């Protein structure tokens, strides 16, 4: 059986971190937490488990996750966030893979809990994530805050059974705050990459994002929360391109 390092990045994750760590007990041979100087009970919760705890200044989601992988001592990595946990089916699937590793990386579906409701449609499910992989098989890439692990060209991937459980927002106010925060982070990341905005992008891309999530991906089947999620998909896309437009207009 292979040895598996679970790596987690955290910042003020006291609400869900215990569920995350408890789900890893029978799966991981090492648990590493990279914390961005939490001010809540995150460090105390980690100390109550068999965790190697590191504090590291936050430079970005992608940078933080690559740093956590670099700290791992085993050659096989399971990467989680502090508000995620393995379902029982996913735990069993990972244990089976530990006994018979066949691919360079493994995907699973992520099931998101929004204001107490598990969301089964829109862009939120199946929220396919590659979280189990060989060390040095790739790296975390993307445009902050939207990170994903990318395998090197020519490497192979498989699929795990079961869901990665994710508690995303406890209420609508928290979602509003994250929309504002994430749209700012994304617009700044786009600006650094030289990506441009335009009136056309400001009008079209949010509208398409809503239409795709609500109608083509059946967001309406999740009821009122499904509608709210798709409206916020519109909002975050709209704000991202408006803020990017302003950044270019105010460029010295």
mmCIF file of C-alpha atoms in Angstrom:
data_model
loop_
_atom_site.group_PDB
_atom_site.id
_atom_site.type_symbol
_atom_site.label_atom_id
_atom_site.label_comp_id
_atom_site.label_asym_id
_atom_site.label_seq_id
_atom_site.Cartn_x
_atom_site.Cartn_y
_atom_site.Cartn_z
ATOM 1 C CA UNK A 1 0.000 0.000 0.000
ATOM 2 C CA UNK A 2 1.306 3.460 -0.910
ATOM 3 C CA UNK A 3 1.870 6.194 1.694
ATOM 4 C CA UNK A 4 -0.415 9.211 1.284
ATOM 5 C CA UNK A 5 0.115 12.821 2.412
ATOM 6 C CA UNK A 6 -3.035 14.895 2.907
ATOM 7 C CA UNK A 7 -2.363 18.619 2.512
ATOM 8 C CA UNK A 8 -4.811 21.344 3.566
ATOM 9 C CA UNK A 9 -4.699 25.126 3.363
ATOM 10 C CA UNK A 10 -6.608 27.085 6.000
ATOM 11 C CA UNK A 11 -7.573 30.513 7.198
ATOM 12 C CA UNK A 12 -10.154 30.792 10.008
ATOM 13 C CA UNK A 13 -11.690 27.388 9.283
ATOM 14 C CA UNK A 14 -12.878 26.481 12.783
ATOM 15 C CA UNK A 15 -16.462 25.852 11.632
ATOM 16 C CA UNK A 16 -15.717 22.862 9.389
ATOM 17 C CA UNK A 17 -12.065 21.912 9.970
ATOM 18 C CA UNK A 18 -12.780 19.141 12.474
ATOM 19 C CA UNK A 19 -15.011 17.359 9.934
ATOM 20 C CA UNK A 20 -12.227 17.678 7.377
ATOM 21 C CA UNK A 21 -9.512 16.262 9.625
ATOM 22 C CA UNK A 22 -11.695 13.488 11.040
ATOM 23 C CA UNK A 23 -12.514 12.250 7.536
ATOM 24 C CA UNK A 24 -8.775 11.814 6.848
ATOM 25 C CA UNK A 25 -7.858 9.724 9.899
ATOM 26 C CA UNK A 26 -8.157 6.307 8.241
ATOM 27 C CA UNK A 27 -6.986 7.490 4.817
ATOM 28 C CA UNK A 28 -3.892 9.676 5.192
ATOM 29 C CA UNK A 29 -0.486 8.589 6.501
ATOM 30 C CA UNK A 30 0.453 12.227 7.039
ATOM 31 C CA UNK A 31 -1.671 15.367 7.408
ATOM 32 C CA UNK A 32 -0.104 18.761 6.707
ATOM 33 C CA UNK A 33 -1.966 22.020 7.354
ATOM 34 C CA UNK A 34 -0.644 25.273 5.893
ATOM 35 C CA UNK A 35 -2.381 28.090 7.733
ATOM 36 C CA UNK A 36 -2.428 31.782 6.806
ATOM 37 C CA UNK A 37 -2.210 32.991 10.433
ATOM 38 C CA UNK A 38 -5.792 32.246 11.481
ATOM 39 C CA UNK A 39 -7.266 34.324 14.292
ATOM 40 C CA UNK A 40 -9.908 31.761 15.320
ATOM 41 C CA UNK A 41 -9.543 28.249 16.798
ATOM 42 C CA UNK A 42 -7.995 26.699 13.700
ATOM 43 C CA UNK A 43 -4.567 26.125 15.355
ATOM 44 C CA UNK A 44 -6.159 24.570 18.454
ATOM 45 C CA UNK A 45 -8.261 22.198 16.348
ATOM 46 C CA UNK A 46 -5.174 21.107 14.421
ATOM 47 C CA UNK A 47 -3.315 20.493 17.676
ATOM 48 C CA UNK A 48 -6.057 18.074 18.759
ATOM 49 C CA UNK A 49 -5.311 15.876 15.726
ATOM 50 C CA UNK A 50 -2.108 14.264 14.481
ATOM 51 C CA UNK A 51 -1.301 17.193 12.187
ATOM 52 C CA UNK A 52 1.921 18.840 11.056
ATOM 53 C CA UNK A 53 0.998 22.513 11.350
ATOM 54 C CA UNK A 54 2.738 25.263 9.376
ATOM 55 C CA UNK A 55 1.984 28.968 9.229
ATOM 56 C CA UNK A 56 2.769 30.705 5.974
ATOM 57 C CA UNK A 57 1.846 34.161 4.711
ATOM 58 C CA UNK A 58 -0.912 33.987 2.096
ATOM 59 C CA UNK A 59 0.343 34.801 -1.400
ATOM 60 C CA UNK A 60 -2.619 33.395 -3.340
ATOM 61 C CA UNK A 61 -4.615 30.166 -3.448
ATOM 62 C CA UNK A 62 -2.438 28.655 -6.167
ATOM 63 C CA UNK A 63 0.815 29.597 -4.471
ATOM 64 C CA UNK A 64 -0.381 28.358 -1.076
ATOM 65 C CA UNK A 65 -1.452 24.968 -2.416
ATOM 66 C CA UNK A 66 1.778 24.409 -4.321
ATOM 67 C CA UNK A 67 3.701 25.250 -1.154
ATOM 68 C CA UNK A 68 1.658 22.702 0.813
ATOM 69 C CA UNK A 69 2.426 19.992 -1.759
ATOM 70 C CA UNK A 70 6.129 20.863 -1.558
ATOM 71 C CA UNK A 71 6.056 20.235 2.223
ATOM 72 C CA UNK A 72 4.648 16.705 1.883
ATOM 73 C CA UNK A 73 7.081 13.889 2.621
ATOM 74 C CA UNK A 74 5.207 11.161 0.723
ATOM 75 C CA UNK A 75 5.029 10.866 -3.065
ATOM 76 C CA UNK A 76 1.229 10.622 -3.225
ATOM 77 C CA UNK A 77 -0.895 13.641 -2.375
ATOM 78 C CA UNK A 78 -4.500 14.233 -1.342
ATOM 79 C CA UNK A 79 -5.293 17.956 -1.388
ATOM 80 C CA UNK A 80 -8.261 19.482 0.466
ATOM 81 C CA UNK A 81 -9.469 22.844 1.700
ATOM 82 C CA UNK A 82 -10.373 23.336 5.340
ATOM 83 C CA UNK A 83 -14.096 23.448 4.569
ATOM 84 C CA UNK A 84 -14.100 20.118 2.706
ATOM 85 C CA UNK A 85 -14.402 16.524 3.913
ATOM 86 C CA UNK A 86 -14.420 13.051 2.367
ATOM 87 C CA UNK A 87 -17.742 11.232 2.109
ATOM 88 C CA UNK A 88 -17.721 7.603 3.279
ATOM 89 C CA UNK A 89 -17.890 6.365 -0.309
ATOM 90 C CA UNK A 90 -14.997 8.581 -1.333
ATOM 91 C CA UNK A 91 -12.923 7.353 1.626
ATOM 92 C CA UNK A 92 -13.462 3.753 0.548
ATOM 93 C CA UNK A 93 -12.571 4.600 -3.046
ATOM 94 C CA UNK A 94 -9.296 6.279 -1.985
ATOM 95 C CA UNK A 95 -8.360 3.311 0.216
ATOM 96 C CA UNK A 96 -8.923 1.003 -2.758
ATOM 97 C CA UNK A 97 -6.694 3.191 -4.926
ATOM 98 C CA UNK A 98 -3.969 3.124 -2.268
ATOM 99 C CA UNK A 99 -3.856 -0.648 -2.730
ATOM 100 C CA UNK A 100 -3.941 -0.470 -6.537
ATOM 101 C CA UNK A 101 -2.656 2.857 -7.866
ATOM 102 C CA UNK A 102 -3.053 2.911 -11.661
ATOM 103 C CA UNK A 103 -3.098 6.558 -12.819
ATOM 104 C CA UNK A 104 -1.084 9.729 -12.243
ATOM 105 C CA UNK A 105 -4.079 11.555 -10.777
ATOM 106 C CA UNK A 106 -7.686 10.952 -9.781
ATOM 107 C CA UNK A 107 -10.781 13.122 -10.114
ATOM 108 C CA UNK A 108 -13.838 13.150 -7.892
ATOM 109 C CA UNK A 109 -17.097 15.095 -7.837
ATOM 110 C CA UNK A 110 -17.489 17.861 -5.257
ATOM 111 C CA UNK A 111 -20.908 18.292 -3.644
ATOM 112 C CA UNK A 112 -21.493 21.821 -2.325
ATOM 113 C CA UNK A 113 -23.642 22.706 0.680
ATOM 114 C CA UNK A 114 -25.186 26.164 0.243
ATOM 115 C CA UNK A 115 -27.082 27.684 3.186
ATOM 116 C CA UNK A 116 -27.867 24.187 4.465
ATOM 117 C CA UNK A 117 -28.902 22.713 1.089
ATOM 118 C CA UNK A 118 -26.861 20.254 -0.983
ATOM 119 C CA UNK A 119 -26.805 21.671 -4.518
ATOM 120 C CA UNK A 120 -27.181 19.067 -7.282
ATOM 121 C CA UNK A 121 -27.255 21.215 -10.445
ATOM 122 C CA UNK A 122 -26.055 24.435 -12.185
ATOM 123 C CA UNK A 123 -22.264 24.857 -12.369
ATOM 124 C CA UNK A 124 -21.998 23.403 -8.881
ATOM 125 C CA UNK A 125 -22.507 19.678 -9.543
ATOM 126 C CA UNK A 126 -20.814 17.606 -10.645
ATOM 127 C CA UNK A 127 -18.045 19.995 -9.589
ATOM 128 C CA UNK A 128 -15.212 17.841 -10.953
ATOM 129 C CA UNK A 129 -11.920 18.197 -9.060
ATOM 130 C CA UNK A 130 -8.530 16.486 -9.351
ATOM 131 C CA UNK A 131 -7.392 16.161 -5.747
ATOM 132 C CA UNK A 132 -5.479 12.859 -5.566
ATOM 133 C CA UNK A 133 -2.210 12.755 -7.498
ATOM 134 C CA UNK A 134 1.430 11.762 -7.605
ATOM 135 C CA UNK A 135 3.842 14.385 -6.390
ATOM 136 C CA UNK A 136 5.515 16.263 -9.262
ATOM 137 C CA UNK A 137 2.889 14.964 -11.716
ATOM 138 C CA UNK A 138 1.774 18.549 -12.259
ATOM 139 C CA UNK A 139 1.042 21.683 -10.275
ATOM 140 C CA UNK A 140 -1.709 24.006 -9.139
ATOM 141 C CA UNK A 141 -2.507 26.499 -11.878
ATOM 142 C CA UNK A 142 -5.298 28.834 -12.958
ATOM 143 C CA UNK A 143 -6.251 32.420 -12.253
ATOM 144 C CA UNK A 144 -6.804 33.238 -8.571
ATOM 145 C CA UNK A 145 -9.161 32.576 -6.896
ATOM 146 C CA UNK A 146 -10.055 29.767 -9.341
ATOM 147 C CA UNK A 147 -7.304 27.193 -8.909
ATOM 148 C CA UNK A 148 -7.079 23.653 -10.260
ATOM 149 C CA UNK A 149 -4.443 20.938 -10.315
ATOM 150 C CA UNK A 150 -3.142 20.328 -13.848
ATOM 151 C CA UNK A 151 -1.318 17.130 -14.785
ATOM 152 C CA UNK A 152 1.675 17.338 -17.077
ATOM 153 C CA UNK A 153 1.052 16.581 -20.734
ATOM 154 C CA UNK A 154 0.783 12.876 -21.480
ATOM 155 C CA UNK A 155 -0.070 11.758 -17.945
ATOM 156 C CA UNK A 156 -3.209 9.780 -17.157
ATOM 157 C CA UNK A 157 -6.164 10.308 -14.825
ATOM 158 C CA UNK A 158 -8.880 8.137 -13.297
ATOM 159 C CA UNK A 159 -12.161 8.727 -11.471
ATOM 160 C CA UNK A 160 -12.959 8.128 -7.793
ATOM 161 C CA UNK A 161 -16.358 7.056 -6.531
ATOM 162 C CA UNK A 162 -18.125 9.240 -3.960
ATOM 163 C CA UNK A 163 -18.319 12.969 -3.316
ATOM 164 C CA UNK A 164 -15.984 15.489 -1.777
ATOM 165 C CA UNK A 165 -18.267 17.376 0.608
ATOM 166 C CA UNK A 166 -17.891 21.166 0.631
ATOM 167 C CA UNK A 167 -19.598 23.604 2.999
ATOM 168 C CA UNK A 168 -19.407 26.763 0.924
ATOM 169 C CA UNK A 169 -21.635 29.528 2.406
ATOM 170 C CA UNK A 170 -23.692 29.495 5.588
ATOM 171 C CA UNK A 171 -25.931 32.414 4.548
ATOM 172 C CA UNK A 172 -26.603 34.882 1.743
ATOM 173 C CA UNK A 173 -24.642 37.692 3.383
ATOM 174 C CA UNK A 174 -21.468 35.595 3.347
ATOM 175 C CA UNK A 175 -22.043 34.852 -0.336
ATOM 176 C CA UNK A 176 -22.395 38.576 -1.091
ATOM 177 C CA UNK A 177 -19.094 39.305 0.631
ATOM 178 C CA UNK A 178 -17.303 36.527 -1.268
ATOM 179 C CA UNK A 179 -18.693 37.743 -4.606
ATOM 180 C CA UNK A 180 -17.177 41.164 -3.908
ATOM 181 C CA UNK A 181 -13.875 39.658 -2.735
ATOM 182 C CA UNK A 182 -13.490 37.064 -5.495
ATOM 183 C CA UNK A 183 -14.422 39.482 -8.285
ATOM 184 C CA UNK A 184 -11.684 41.821 -7.044
ATOM 185 C CA UNK A 185 -9.084 39.029 -6.864
ATOM 186 C CA UNK A 186 -10.052 37.756 -10.332
ATOM 187 C CA UNK A 187 -9.983 41.197 -11.957
ATOM 188 C CA UNK A 188 -6.533 41.900 -10.515
ATOM 189 C CA UNK A 189 -5.261 38.506 -11.702
ATOM 190 C CA UNK A 190 -6.643 39.148 -15.203
ATOM 191 C CA UNK A 191 -5.027 42.587 -15.209
ATOM 192 C CA UNK A 192 -1.615 41.130 -14.327
ATOM 193 C CA UNK A 193 -1.994 38.674 -17.205
ATOM 194 C CA UNK A 194 -2.780 41.500 -19.613
ATOM 195 C CA UNK A 195 -6.373 40.405 -20.210
ATOM 196 C CA UNK A 196 -8.731 43.187 -21.307
ATOM 197 C CA UNK A 197 -12.376 43.970 -20.600
ATOM 198 C CA UNK A 198 -14.908 45.745 -22.820
ATOM 199 C CA UNK A 199 -18.527 46.875 -22.777
ATOM 200 C CA UNK A 200 -19.370 43.771 -24.820
ATOM 201 C CA UNK A 201 -17.744 41.451 -22.262
ATOM 202 C CA UNK A 202 -19.427 43.293 -19.381
ATOM 203 C CA UNK A 203 -22.846 42.774 -20.996
ATOM 204 C CA UNK A 204 -22.497 39.362 -22.658
ATOM 205 C CA UNK A 205 -20.377 37.186 -20.381
ATOM 206 C CA UNK A 206 -22.475 37.581 -17.182
ATOM 207 C CA UNK A 207 -25.662 36.940 -19.176
ATOM 208 C CA UNK A 208 -24.220 33.808 -20.754
ATOM 209 C CA UNK A 209 -22.914 32.606 -17.364
ATOM 210 C CA UNK A 210 -26.415 32.894 -15.876
ATOM 211 C CA UNK A 211 -28.160 31.283 -18.860
ATOM 212 C CA UNK A 212 -25.754 28.360 -18.941
ATOM 213 C CA UNK A 213 -25.971 27.676 -15.187
ATOM 214 C CA UNK A 214 -29.724 28.172 -14.751
ATOM 215 C CA UNK A 215 -31.114 26.668 -17.939
ATOM 216 C CA UNK A 216 -28.510 24.459 -19.640
ATOM 217 C CA UNK A 217 -27.224 22.978 -16.377
ATOM 218 C CA UNK A 218 -30.652 22.848 -14.701
ATOM 219 C CA UNK A 219 -29.973 25.258 -11.829
ATOM 220 C CA UNK A 220 -33.750 25.835 -11.617
ATOM 221 C CA UNK A 221 -34.121 22.306 -10.198
ATOM 222 C CA UNK A 222 -32.472 23.478 -6.960
ATOM 223 C CA UNK A 223 -35.354 25.865 -6.263
ATOM 224 C CA UNK A 224 -34.868 29.307 -4.742
ATOM 225 C CA UNK A 225 -31.250 28.642 -3.782
ATOM 226 C CA UNK A 226 -30.562 27.484 -7.326
ATOM 227 C CA UNK A 227 -31.869 30.810 -8.637
ATOM 228 C CA UNK A 228 -29.821 32.781 -6.107
ATOM 229 C CA UNK A 229 -26.649 30.860 -6.988
ATOM 230 C CA UNK A 230 -27.124 31.558 -10.700
ATOM 231 C CA UNK A 231 -27.850 35.243 -10.056
ATOM 232 C CA UNK A 232 -24.635 35.428 -8.051
ATOM 233 C CA UNK A 233 -22.823 33.702 -10.925
ATOM 234 C CA UNK A 234 -24.040 36.619 -13.037
ATOM 235 C CA UNK A 235 -22.966 39.149 -10.390
ATOM 236 C CA UNK A 236 -19.432 37.859 -9.874
ATOM 237 C CA UNK A 237 -18.820 37.724 -13.637
ATOM 238 C CA UNK A 238 -20.257 41.223 -14.123
ATOM 239 C CA UNK A 239 -18.191 42.709 -11.294
ATOM 240 C CA UNK A 240 -15.011 40.982 -12.471
ATOM 241 C CA UNK A 241 -15.207 42.581 -15.908
ATOM 242 C CA UNK A 242 -16.343 45.987 -14.578
ATOM 243 C CA UNK A 243 -13.415 46.074 -12.156
ATOM 244 C CA UNK A 244 -11.020 44.929 -14.876
ATOM 245 C CA UNK A 245 -12.350 47.674 -17.166
ATOM 246 C CA UNK A 246 -11.708 50.256 -14.438
ATOM 247 C CA UNK A 247 -8.194 48.971 -13.823
ATOM 248 C CA UNK A 248 -7.261 49.533 -17.469
ATOM 249 C CA UNK A 249 -8.971 52.961 -17.523
ATOM 250 C CA UNK A 250 -7.052 54.116 -14.439
ATOM 251 C CA UNK A 251 -3.742 52.687 -15.620
ATOM 252 C CA UNK A 252 -1.049 55.379 -15.193
#
